[in-house]
C-alpha cells in the first residue's frame, strides 16, 4: 500500500516561490518543476499572494489571517465570556451561602 504523506511548506518558501514566478523569463510550470512541487499548487499560491490586500499571506495551519481590529474584537469577546462565567459562578455561590440553615 502506497501512502503519501502531505508535505507542508512554510510561509517563506511559498512567498519565495511566488516571487521566483514574477521574475522575467520564468514561468510557473518551470519554477514548479525546479522546486519539485505541483504547478497547480504554485498557481494557487500566486493567486492568493496577488489578491491579498494588506492582510497576511499564507497564514498557516489553523491560523486565521485577521486584521488588528478583528484580533482585538476576538480578544475582547473572550474576556467578556470569561467575565460572564465568573459572574454566574459568584451568583450561584451567593445563593448557596445565603440560604437559611435548617
PDB file of N, CA and C in Angstrom:
ATOM      1  N   UNK A   1       0.843  -1.173   0.000  1.00  0.00           N
ATOM      2  CA  UNK A   1       0.000   0.000   0.000  1.00  0.00           C
ATOM      3  C   UNK A   1       0.896   1.247   0.000  1.00  0.00           C
ATOM      4  N   UNK A   2       0.670   2.141  -0.945  1.00  0.00           N
ATOM      5  CA  UNK A   2       1.476   3.342  -1.087  1.00  0.00           C
ATOM      6  C   UNK A   2       0.727   4.527  -0.487  1.00  0.00           C
ATOM      7  N   UNK A   3       1.148   4.959   0.677  1.00  0.00           N
ATOM      8  CA  UNK A   3       0.518   6.096   1.338  1.00  0.00           C
ATOM      9  C   UNK A   3       1.440   7.294   1.220  1.00  0.00           C
ATOM     10  N   UNK A   4       0.921   8.373   0.629  1.00  0.00           N
ATOM     11  CA  UNK A   4       1.718   9.587   0.507  1.00  0.00           C
ATOM     12  C   UNK A   4       1.420  10.491   1.692  1.00  0.00           C
ATOM     13  N   UNK A   5       2.471  11.036   2.269  1.00  0.00           N
ATOM     14  CA  UNK A   5       2.260  11.998   3.338  1.00  0.00           C
ATOM     15  C   UNK A   5       2.162  13.380   2.723  1.00  0.00           C
ATOM     16  N   UNK A   6       1.312  14.176   3.298  1.00  0.00           N
ATOM     17  CA  UNK A   6       1.094  15.521   2.782  1.00  0.00           C
ATOM     18  C   UNK A   6       2.265  16.406   3.200  1.00  0.00           C
ATOM     19  N   UNK A   7       2.877  17.046   2.232  1.00  0.00           N
ATOM     20  CA  UNK A   7       4.006  17.918   2.519  1.00  0.00           C
ATOM     21  C   UNK A   7       3.492  19.300   2.913  1.00  0.00           C
ATOM     22  N   UNK A   8       4.170  19.915   3.866  1.00  0.00           N
ATOM     23  CA  UNK A   8       3.806  21.250   4.319  1.00  0.00           C
ATOM     24  C   UNK A   8       4.930  22.203   3.969  1.00  0.00           C
ATOM     25  N   UNK A   9       4.548  23.376   3.512  1.00  0.00           N
ATOM     26  CA  UNK A   9       5.517  24.380   3.116  1.00  0.00           C
ATOM     27  C   UNK A   9       5.335  25.607   4.002  1.00  0.00           C
ATOM     28  N   UNK A  10       6.428  26.173   4.461  1.00  0.00           N
ATOM     29  CA  UNK A  10       6.306  27.343   5.318  1.00  0.00           C
ATOM     30  C   UNK A  10       6.033  28.594   4.487  1.00  0.00           C
ATOM     31  N   UNK A  11       5.668  29.648   5.186  1.00  0.00           N
ATOM     32  CA  UNK A  11       5.273  30.912   4.549  1.00  0.00           C
ATOM     33  C   UNK A  11       6.390  31.469   3.671  1.00  0.00           C
ATOM     34  N   UNK A  12       7.626  31.415   4.136  1.00  0.00           N
ATOM     35  CA  UNK A  12       8.746  31.963   3.363  1.00  0.00           C
ATOM     36  C   UNK A  12       8.979  31.198   2.059  1.00  0.00           C
ATOM     37  N   UNK A  13       8.855  29.870   2.117  1.00  0.00           N
ATOM     38  CA  UNK A  13       9.024  29.063   0.902  1.00  0.00           C
ATOM     39  C   UNK A  13       7.983  29.461  -0.138  1.00  0.00           C
ATOM     40  N   UNK A  14       6.717  29.589   0.307  1.00  0.00           N
ATOM     41  CA  UNK A  14       5.644  29.949  -0.623  1.00  0.00           C
ATOM     42  C   UNK A  14       5.875  31.333  -1.227  1.00  0.00           C
ATOM     43  N   UNK A  15       6.221  32.297  -0.365  1.00  0.00           N
ATOM     44  CA  UNK A  15       6.445  33.660  -0.841  1.00  0.00           C
ATOM     45  C   UNK A  15       7.602  33.705  -1.837  1.00  0.00           C
ATOM     46  N   UNK A  16       8.691  33.000  -1.523  1.00  0.00           N
ATOM     47  CA  UNK A  16       9.840  32.985  -2.433  1.00  0.00           C
ATOM     48  C   UNK A  16       9.508  32.300  -3.752  1.00  0.00           C
ATOM     49  N   UNK A  17       8.699  31.247  -3.706  1.00  0.00           N
ATOM     50  CA  UNK A  17       8.295  30.562  -4.938  1.00  0.00           C
ATOM     51  C   UNK A  17       7.479  31.501  -5.817  1.00  0.00           C
ATOM     52  N   UNK A  18       6.574  32.256  -5.207  1.00  0.00           N
ATOM     53  CA  UNK A  18       5.754  33.206  -5.972  1.00  0.00           C
ATOM     54  C   UNK A  18       6.629  34.302  -6.559  1.00  0.00           C
ATOM     55  N   UNK A  19       7.583  34.791  -5.778  1.00  0.00           N
ATOM     56  CA  UNK A  19       8.470  35.842  -6.279  1.00  0.00           C
ATOM     57  C   UNK A  19       9.349  35.337  -7.425  1.00  0.00           C
ATOM     58  N   UNK A  20       9.744  34.068  -7.384  1.00  0.00           N
ATOM     59  CA  UNK A  20      10.502  33.489  -8.499  1.00  0.00           C
ATOM     60  C   UNK A  20       9.677  33.510  -9.781  1.00  0.00           C
ATOM     61  N   UNK A  21       8.376  33.273  -9.653  1.00  0.00           N
ATOM     62  CA  UNK A  21       7.498  33.252 -10.833  1.00  0.00           C
ATOM     63  C   UNK A  21       7.372  34.621 -11.478  1.00  0.00           C
ATOM     64  N   UNK A  22       7.550  35.673 -10.681  1.00  0.00           N
ATOM     65  CA  UNK A  22       7.384  37.025 -11.233  1.00  0.00           C
ATOM     66  C   UNK A  22       8.658  37.553 -11.898  1.00  0.00           C
ATOM     67  N   UNK A  23       9.751  36.789 -11.798  1.00  0.00           N
ATOM     68  CA  UNK A  23      10.983  37.205 -12.469  1.00  0.00           C
ATOM     69  C   UNK A  23      10.815  37.063 -13.978  1.00  0.00           C
ATOM     70  N   UNK A  24      11.397  37.985 -14.735  1.00  0.00           N
ATOM     71  CA  UNK A  24      11.276  37.900 -16.197  1.00  0.00           C
ATOM     72  C   UNK A  24      11.902  36.613 -16.738  1.00  0.00           C
ATOM     73  N   UNK A  25      11.214  35.999 -17.680  1.00  0.00           N
ATOM     74  CA  UNK A  25      11.728  34.793 -18.326  1.00  0.00           C
ATOM     75  C   UNK A  25      11.439  33.507 -17.569  1.00  0.00           C
ATOM     76  N   UNK A  26      10.733  33.583 -16.467  1.00  0.00           N
ATOM     77  CA  UNK A  26      10.391  32.377 -15.700  1.00  0.00           C
ATOM     78  C   UNK A  26       8.889  32.150 -15.757  1.00  0.00           C
ATOM     79  N   UNK A  27       8.519  30.898 -15.972  1.00  0.00           N
ATOM     80  CA  UNK A  27       7.102  30.555 -15.999  1.00  0.00           C
ATOM     81  C   UNK A  27       6.757  29.740 -14.755  1.00  0.00           C
ATOM     82  N   UNK A  28       5.491  29.713 -14.424  1.00  0.00           N
ATOM     83  CA  UNK A  28       5.045  28.970 -13.245  1.00  0.00           C
ATOM     84  C   UNK A  28       5.350  27.483 -13.386  1.00  0.00           C
ATOM     85  N   UNK A  29       5.045  26.856 -14.529  1.00  0.00           N
ATOM     86  CA  UNK A  29       5.380  25.431 -14.639  1.00  0.00           C
ATOM     87  C   UNK A  29       6.883  25.148 -14.487  1.00  0.00           C
ATOM     88  N   UNK A  30       7.714  26.038 -15.021  1.00  0.00           N
ATOM     89  CA  UNK A  30       9.171  25.865 -14.921  1.00  0.00           C
ATOM     90  C   UNK A  30       9.632  25.963 -13.460  1.00  0.00           C
ATOM     91  N   UNK A  31       9.137  26.968 -12.740  1.00  0.00           N
ATOM     92  CA  UNK A  31       9.516  27.152 -11.335  1.00  0.00           C
ATOM     93  C   UNK A  31       9.026  25.969 -10.508  1.00  0.00           C
ATOM     94  N   UNK A  32       7.786  25.535 -10.769  1.00  0.00           N
ATOM     95  CA  UNK A  32       7.220  24.400 -10.031  1.00  0.00           C
ATOM     96  C   UNK A  32       8.067  23.146 -10.234  1.00  0.00           C
ATOM     97  N   UNK A  33       8.479  22.906 -11.454  1.00  0.00           N
ATOM     98  CA  UNK A  33       9.302  21.722 -11.736  1.00  0.00           C
ATOM     99  C   UNK A  33      10.644  21.807 -11.021  1.00  0.00           C
ATOM    100  N   UNK A  34      11.259  23.001 -11.035  1.00  0.00           N
ATOM    101  CA  UNK A  34      12.555  23.181 -10.376  1.00  0.00           C
ATOM    102  C   UNK A  34      12.453  22.998  -8.859  1.00  0.00           C
ATOM    103  N   UNK A  35      11.325  23.390  -8.288  1.00  0.00           N
ATOM    104  CA  UNK A  35      11.140  23.273  -6.840  1.00  0.00           C
ATOM    105  C   UNK A  35      10.593  21.909  -6.427  1.00  0.00           C
ATOM    106  N   UNK A  36      10.141  21.135  -7.410  1.00  0.00           N
ATOM    107  CA  UNK A  36       9.607  19.808  -7.110  1.00  0.00           C
ATOM    108  C   UNK A  36       8.205  19.839  -6.528  1.00  0.00           C
ATOM    109  N   UNK A  37       7.420  20.831  -6.954  1.00  0.00           N
ATOM    110  CA  UNK A  37       6.031  20.925  -6.493  1.00  0.00           C
ATOM    111  C   UNK A  37       5.099  20.914  -7.690  1.00  0.00           C
ATOM    112  N   UNK A  38       3.825  20.680  -7.426  1.00  0.00           N
ATOM    113  CA  UNK A  38       2.827  20.638  -8.482  1.00  0.00           C
ATOM    114  C   UNK A  38       2.564  22.057  -8.998  1.00  0.00           C
ATOM    115  N   UNK A  39       2.448  22.198 -10.308  1.00  0.00           N
ATOM    116  CA  UNK A  39       2.241  23.535 -10.880  1.00  0.00           C
ATOM    117  C   UNK A  39       0.905  24.128 -10.462  1.00  0.00           C
ATOM    118  N   UNK A  40      -0.118  23.285 -10.253  1.00  0.00           N
ATOM    119  CA  UNK A  40      -1.418  23.797  -9.810  1.00  0.00           C
ATOM    120  C   UNK A  40      -1.331  24.411  -8.424  1.00  0.00           C
ATOM    121  N   UNK A  41      -0.493  23.826  -7.587  1.00  0.00           N
ATOM    122  CA  UNK A  41      -0.282  24.358  -6.246  1.00  0.00           C
ATOM    123  C   UNK A  41       0.370  25.737  -6.327  1.00  0.00           C
ATOM    124  N   UNK A  42       1.342  25.873  -7.187  1.00  0.00           N
ATOM    125  CA  UNK A  42       2.028  27.156  -7.357  1.00  0.00           C
ATOM    126  C   UNK A  42       1.091  28.203  -7.961  1.00  0.00           C
ATOM    127  N   UNK A  43       0.218  27.799  -8.889  1.00  0.00           N
ATOM    128  CA  UNK A  43      -0.782  28.730  -9.429  1.00  0.00           C
ATOM    129  C   UNK A  43      -1.670  29.250  -8.295  1.00  0.00           C
ATOM    130  N   UNK A  44      -2.083  28.355  -7.390  1.00  0.00           N
ATOM    131  CA  UNK A  44      -2.942  28.761  -6.270  1.00  0.00           C
ATOM    132  C   UNK A  44      -2.203  29.732  -5.346  1.00  0.00           C
ATOM    133  N   UNK A  45      -0.932  29.441  -5.049  1.00  0.00           N
ATOM    134  CA  UNK A  45      -0.157  30.337  -4.201  1.00  0.00           C
ATOM    135  C   UNK A  45      -0.039  31.723  -4.839  1.00  0.00           C
ATOM    136  N   UNK A  46       0.159  31.762  -6.153  1.00  0.00           N
ATOM    137  CA  UNK A  46       0.269  33.046  -6.863  1.00  0.00           C
ATOM    138  C   UNK A  46      -1.046  33.826  -6.761  1.00  0.00           C
ATOM    139  N   UNK A  47      -2.174  33.130  -6.951  1.00  0.00           N
ATOM    140  CA  UNK A  47      -3.487  33.782  -6.819  1.00  0.00           C
ATOM    141  C   UNK A  47      -3.672  34.371  -5.426  1.00  0.00           C
ATOM    142  N   UNK A  48      -3.373  33.559  -4.402  1.00  0.00           N
ATOM    143  CA  UNK A  48      -3.525  34.020  -3.023  1.00  0.00           C
ATOM    144  C   UNK A  48      -2.617  35.218  -2.738  1.00  0.00           C
ATOM    145  N   UNK A  49      -1.398  35.159  -3.233  1.00  0.00           N
ATOM    146  CA  UNK A  49      -0.432  36.227  -2.979  1.00  0.00           C
ATOM    147  C   UNK A  49      -0.870  37.533  -3.632  1.00  0.00           C
ATOM    148  N   UNK A  50      -1.349  37.463  -4.851  1.00  0.00           N
ATOM    149  CA  UNK A  50      -1.677  38.671  -5.591  1.00  0.00           C
ATOM    150  C   UNK A  50      -3.031  39.258  -5.206  1.00  0.00           C
ATOM    151  N   UNK A  51      -3.926  38.448  -4.652  1.00  0.00           N
ATOM    152  CA  UNK A  51      -5.223  39.004  -4.263  1.00  0.00           C
ATOM    153  C   UNK A  51      -5.232  39.502  -2.817  1.00  0.00           C
ATOM    154  N   UNK A  52      -4.169  39.241  -2.061  1.00  0.00           N
ATOM    155  CA  UNK A  52      -4.112  39.737  -0.686  1.00  0.00           C
ATOM    156  C   UNK A  52      -3.867  41.233  -0.725  1.00  0.00           C
ATOM    157  N   UNK A  53      -4.690  41.956   0.004  1.00  0.00           N
ATOM    158  CA  UNK A  53      -4.553  43.413   0.022  1.00  0.00           C
ATOM    159  C   UNK A  53      -4.327  43.863   1.460  1.00  0.00           C
ATOM    160  N   UNK A  54      -3.078  43.920   1.868  1.00  0.00           N
ATOM    161  CA  UNK A  54      -2.742  44.418   3.183  1.00  0.00           C
ATOM    162  C   UNK A  54      -2.882  43.412   4.319  1.00  0.00           C
ATOM    163  N   UNK A  55      -3.393  42.236   4.051  1.00  0.00           N
ATOM    164  CA  UNK A  55      -3.514  41.247   5.130  1.00  0.00           C
ATOM    165  C   UNK A  55      -2.429  40.191   4.941  1.00  0.00           C
ATOM    166  N   UNK A  56      -2.104  39.467   6.007  1.00  0.00           N
ATOM    167  CA  UNK A  56      -1.028  38.478   5.901  1.00  0.00           C
ATOM    168  C   UNK A  56      -1.338  37.389   4.873  1.00  0.00           C
ATOM    169  N   UNK A  57      -0.335  37.035   4.113  1.00  0.00           N
ATOM    170  CA  UNK A  57      -0.489  35.988   3.114  1.00  0.00           C
ATOM    171  C   UNK A  57       0.045  34.689   3.699  1.00  0.00           C
ATOM    172  N   UNK A  58      -0.585  33.586   3.361  1.00  0.00           N
ATOM    173  CA  UNK A  58      -0.181  32.258   3.810  1.00  0.00           C
ATOM    174  C   UNK A  58      -0.091  32.203   5.345  1.00  0.00           C
ATOM    175  N   UNK A  59      -1.232  32.343   6.035  1.00  0.00           N
ATOM    176  CA  UNK A  59      -1.187  32.383   7.494  1.00  0.00           C
ATOM    177  C   UNK A  59      -0.760  31.086   8.146  1.00  0.00           C
ATOM    178  N   UNK A  60      -0.941  29.943   7.507  1.00  0.00           N
ATOM    179  CA  UNK A  60      -0.542  28.673   8.097  1.00  0.00           C
ATOM    180  C   UNK A  60      -1.714  27.862   8.583  1.00  0.00           C
ATOM    181  N   UNK A  61      -1.431  26.682   9.110  1.00  0.00           N
ATOM    182  CA  UNK A  61      -2.477  25.774   9.565  1.00  0.00           C
ATOM    183  C   UNK A  61      -3.226  26.329  10.754  1.00  0.00           C
ATOM    184  N   UNK A  62      -4.534  26.506  10.588  1.00  0.00           N
ATOM    185  CA  UNK A  62      -5.365  26.903  11.697  1.00  0.00           C
ATOM    186  C   UNK A  62      -5.191  28.318  12.166  1.00  0.00           C
ATOM    187  N   UNK A  63      -4.365  29.077  11.517  1.00  0.00           N
ATOM    188  CA  UNK A  63      -4.146  30.453  11.922  1.00  0.00           C
ATOM    189  C   UNK A  63      -4.941  31.357  10.996  1.00  0.00           C
ATOM    190  N   UNK A  64      -5.920  31.986  11.564  1.00  0.00           N
ATOM    191  CA  UNK A  64      -6.754  32.872  10.760  1.00  0.00           C
ATOM    192  C   UNK A  64      -5.980  34.149  10.459  1.00  0.00           C
ATOM    193  N   UNK A  65      -6.135  34.636   9.248  1.00  0.00           N
ATOM    194  CA  UNK A  65      -5.487  35.892   8.891  1.00  0.00           C
ATOM    195  C   UNK A  65      -6.435  37.022   9.269  1.00  0.00           C
ATOM    196  N   UNK A  66      -6.250  37.557  10.455  1.00  0.00           N
ATOM    197  CA  UNK A  66      -7.130  38.585  10.993  1.00  0.00           C
ATOM    198  C   UNK A  66      -6.459  39.948  10.943  1.00  0.00           C
ATOM    199  N   UNK A  67      -7.282  40.968  10.786  1.00  0.00           N
ATOM    200  CA  UNK A  67      -6.754  42.318  10.901  1.00  0.00           C
ATOM    201  C   UNK A  67      -6.572  42.614  12.378  1.00  0.00           C
ATOM    202  N   UNK A  68      -5.924  43.707  12.672  1.00  0.00           N
ATOM    203  CA  UNK A  68      -5.689  44.089  14.073  1.00  0.00           C
ATOM    204  C   UNK A  68      -7.011  44.310  14.800  1.00  0.00           C
ATOM    205  N   UNK A  69      -7.975  44.919  14.127  1.00  0.00           N
ATOM    206  CA  UNK A  69      -9.295  45.155  14.745  1.00  0.00           C
ATOM    207  C   UNK A  69     -10.004  43.832  15.031  1.00  0.00           C
ATOM    208  N   UNK A  70      -9.957  42.907  14.080  1.00  0.00           N
ATOM    209  CA  UNK A  70     -10.608  41.607  14.283  1.00  0.00           C
ATOM    210  C   UNK A  70      -9.953  40.850  15.436  1.00  0.00           C
ATOM    211  N   UNK A  71      -8.645  40.939  15.536  1.00  0.00           N
ATOM    212  CA  UNK A  71      -7.926  40.275  16.617  1.00  0.00           C
ATOM    213  C   UNK A  71      -8.331  40.874  17.965  1.00  0.00           C
ATOM    214  N   UNK A  72      -8.462  42.199  18.019  1.00  0.00           N
ATOM    215  CA  UNK A  72      -8.875  42.889  19.253  1.00  0.00           C
ATOM    216  C   UNK A  72     -10.301  42.503  19.633  1.00  0.00           C
ATOM    217  N   UNK A  73     -11.192  42.437  18.665  1.00  0.00           N
ATOM    218  CA  UNK A  73     -12.581  42.037  18.931  1.00  0.00           C
ATOM    219  C   UNK A  73     -12.628  40.624  19.487  1.00  0.00           C
ATOM    220  N   UNK A  74     -11.877  39.727  18.881  1.00  0.00           N
ATOM    221  CA  UNK A  74     -11.850  38.340  19.350  1.00  0.00           C
ATOM    222  C   UNK A  74     -11.341  38.262  20.796  1.00  0.00           C
ATOM    223  N   UNK A  75     -10.305  39.038  21.104  1.00  0.00           N
ATOM    224  CA  UNK A  75      -9.755  39.056  22.459  1.00  0.00           C
ATOM    225  C   UNK A  75     -10.784  39.596  23.464  1.00  0.00           C
ATOM    226  N   UNK A  76     -11.476  40.673  23.093  1.00  0.00           N
ATOM    227  CA  UNK A  76     -12.486  41.252  23.981  1.00  0.00           C
ATOM    228  C   UNK A  76     -13.676  40.316  24.179  1.00  0.00           C
ATOM    229  N   UNK A  77     -14.067  39.600  23.124  1.00  0.00           N
ATOM    230  CA  UNK A  77     -15.167  38.634  23.252  1.00  0.00           C
ATOM    231  C   UNK A  77     -14.791  37.516  24.223  1.00  0.00           C
ATOM    232  N   UNK A  78     -13.537  37.078  24.172  1.00  0.00           N
ATOM    233  CA  UNK A  78     -13.080  36.035  25.095  1.00  0.00           C
ATOM    234  C   UNK A  78     -13.105  36.542  26.534  1.00  0.00           C
ATOM    235  N   UNK A  79     -12.633  37.781  26.738  1.00  0.00           N
ATOM    236  CA  UNK A  79     -12.651  38.357  28.083  1.00  0.00           C
ATOM    237  C   UNK A  79     -14.082  38.488  28.600  1.00  0.00           C
ATOM    238  N   UNK A  80     -14.997  38.900  27.741  1.00  0.00           N
ATOM    239  CA  UNK A  80     -16.400  39.039  28.127  1.00  0.00           C
ATOM    240  C   UNK A  80     -16.985  37.690  28.528  1.00  0.00           C
ATOM    241  N   UNK A  81     -16.704  36.673  27.761  1.00  0.00           N
ATOM    242  CA  UNK A  81     -17.205  35.330  28.066  1.00  0.00           C
ATOM    243  C   UNK A  81     -16.686  34.849  29.421  1.00  0.00           C
ATOM    244  N   UNK A  82     -15.385  35.056  29.673  1.00  0.00           N
ATOM    245  CA  UNK A  82     -14.787  34.658  30.950  1.00  0.00           C
ATOM    246  C   UNK A  82     -15.422  35.417  32.110  1.00  0.00           C
ATOM    247  N   UNK A  83     -15.637  36.703  31.930  1.00  0.00           N
ATOM    248  CA  UNK A  83     -16.233  37.530  32.979  1.00  0.00           C
ATOM    249  C   UNK A  83     -17.660  37.102  33.273  1.00  0.00           C
ATOM    250  N   UNK A  84     -18.423  36.797  32.225  1.00  0.00           N
ATOM    251  CA  UNK A  84     -19.801  36.335  32.429  1.00  0.00           C
ATOM    252  C   UNK A  84     -19.825  35.010  33.174  1.00  0.00           C
ATOM    253  N   UNK A  85     -18.887  34.122  32.863  1.00  0.00           N
ATOM    254  CA  UNK A  85     -18.825  32.837  33.547  1.00  0.00           C
ATOM    255  C   UNK A  85     -18.488  33.047  35.031  1.00  0.00           C
ATOM    256  N   UNK A  86     -17.553  33.927  35.327  1.00  0.00           N
ATOM    257  CA  UNK A  86     -17.211  34.229  36.715  1.00  0.00           C
ATOM    258  C   UNK A  86     -18.411  34.801  37.458  1.00  0.00           C
ATOM    259  N   UNK A  87     -19.147  35.695  36.818  1.00  0.00           N
ATOM    260  CA  UNK A  87     -20.331  36.295  37.426  1.00  0.00           C
ATOM    261  C   UNK A  87     -21.368  35.235  37.769  1.00  0.00           C
ATOM    262  N   UNK A  88     -21.591  34.304  36.824  1.00  0.00           N
ATOM    263  CA  UNK A  88     -22.575  33.238  37.057  1.00  0.00           C
ATOM    264  C   UNK A  88     -22.158  32.352  38.230  1.00  0.00           C
ATOM    265  N   UNK A  89     -20.879  32.061  38.323  1.00  0.00           N
ATOM    266  CA  UNK A  89     -20.385  31.240  39.436  1.00  0.00           C
ATOM    267  C   UNK A  89     -20.610  31.966  40.758  1.00  0.00           C
ATOM    268  N   UNK A  90     -20.306  33.265  40.787  1.00  0.00           N
ATOM    269  CA  UNK A  90     -20.493  34.044  42.016  1.00  0.00           C
ATOM    270  C   UNK A  90     -21.969  34.134  42.410  1.00  0.00           C
ATOM    271  N   UNK A  91     -22.867  34.255  41.439  1.00  0.00           N
ATOM    272  CA  UNK A  91     -24.310  34.277  41.722  1.00  0.00           C
ATOM    273  C   UNK A  91     -24.741  32.976  42.383  1.00  0.00           C
ATOM    274  N   UNK A  92     -24.271  31.857  41.846  1.00  0.00           N
ATOM    275  CA  UNK A  92     -24.640  30.553  42.398  1.00  0.00           C
ATOM    276  C   UNK A  92     -24.066  30.379  43.802  1.00  0.00           C
ATOM    277  N   UNK A  93     -22.838  30.821  44.005  1.00  0.00           N
ATOM    278  CA  UNK A  93     -22.221  30.715  45.325  1.00  0.00           C
ATOM    279  C   UNK A  93     -22.975  31.582  46.338  1.00  0.00           C
ATOM    280  N   UNK A  94     -23.369  32.772  45.935  1.00  0.00           N
ATOM    281  CA  UNK A  94     -24.117  33.659  46.828  1.00  0.00           C
ATOM    282  C   UNK A  94     -25.457  33.040  47.201  1.00  0.00           C
ATOM    283  N   UNK A  95     -26.114  32.395  46.262  1.00  0.00           N
ATOM    284  CA  UNK A  95     -27.405  31.757  46.518  1.00  0.00           C
ATOM    285  C   UNK A  95     -27.231  30.593  47.507  1.00  0.00           C
ATOM    286  N   UNK A  96     -26.142  29.854  47.369  1.00  0.00           N
ATOM    287  CA  UNK A  96     -25.892  28.717  48.254  1.00  0.00           C
ATOM    288  C   UNK A  96     -25.618  29.199  49.682  1.00  0.00           C
ATOM    289  N   UNK A  97     -24.769  30.230  49.825  1.00  0.00           N
ATOM    290  CA  UNK A  97     -24.389  30.697  51.150  1.00  0.00           C
ATOM    291  C   UNK A  97     -25.463  31.562  51.820  1.00  0.00           C
ATOM    292  N   UNK A  98     -26.408  32.091  51.066  1.00  0.00           N
ATOM    293  CA  UNK A  98     -27.434  32.936  51.668  1.00  0.00           C
ATOM    294  C   UNK A  98     -28.663  32.142  52.114  1.00  0.00           C
ATOM    295  N   UNK A  99     -28.690  30.853  51.863  1.00  0.00           N
ATOM    296  CA  UNK A  99     -29.797  30.024  52.332  1.00  0.00           C
ATOM    297  C   UNK A  99     -29.790  29.980  53.853  1.00  0.00           C
ATOM    298  N   UNK A 100     -30.988  29.939  54.378  1.00  0.00           N
ATOM    299  CA  UNK A 100     -31.107  29.842  55.854  1.00  0.00           C
ATOM    300  C   UNK A 100     -30.754  28.433  56.292  1.00  0.00           C
ATOM    301  N   UNK A 101     -29.976  28.305  57.356  1.00  0.00           N
ATOM    302  CA  UNK A 101     -29.634  26.945  57.815  1.00  0.00           C
ATOM    303  C   UNK A 101     -30.856  26.234  58.383  1.00  0.00           C
ATOM    304  N   UNK A 102     -30.919  24.924  58.183  1.00  0.00           N
ATOM    305  CA  UNK A 102     -32.077  24.158  58.644  1.00  0.00           C
ATOM    306  C   UNK A 102     -31.873  23.632  60.022  1.00  0.00           C
TER     307      UNK A 102
END
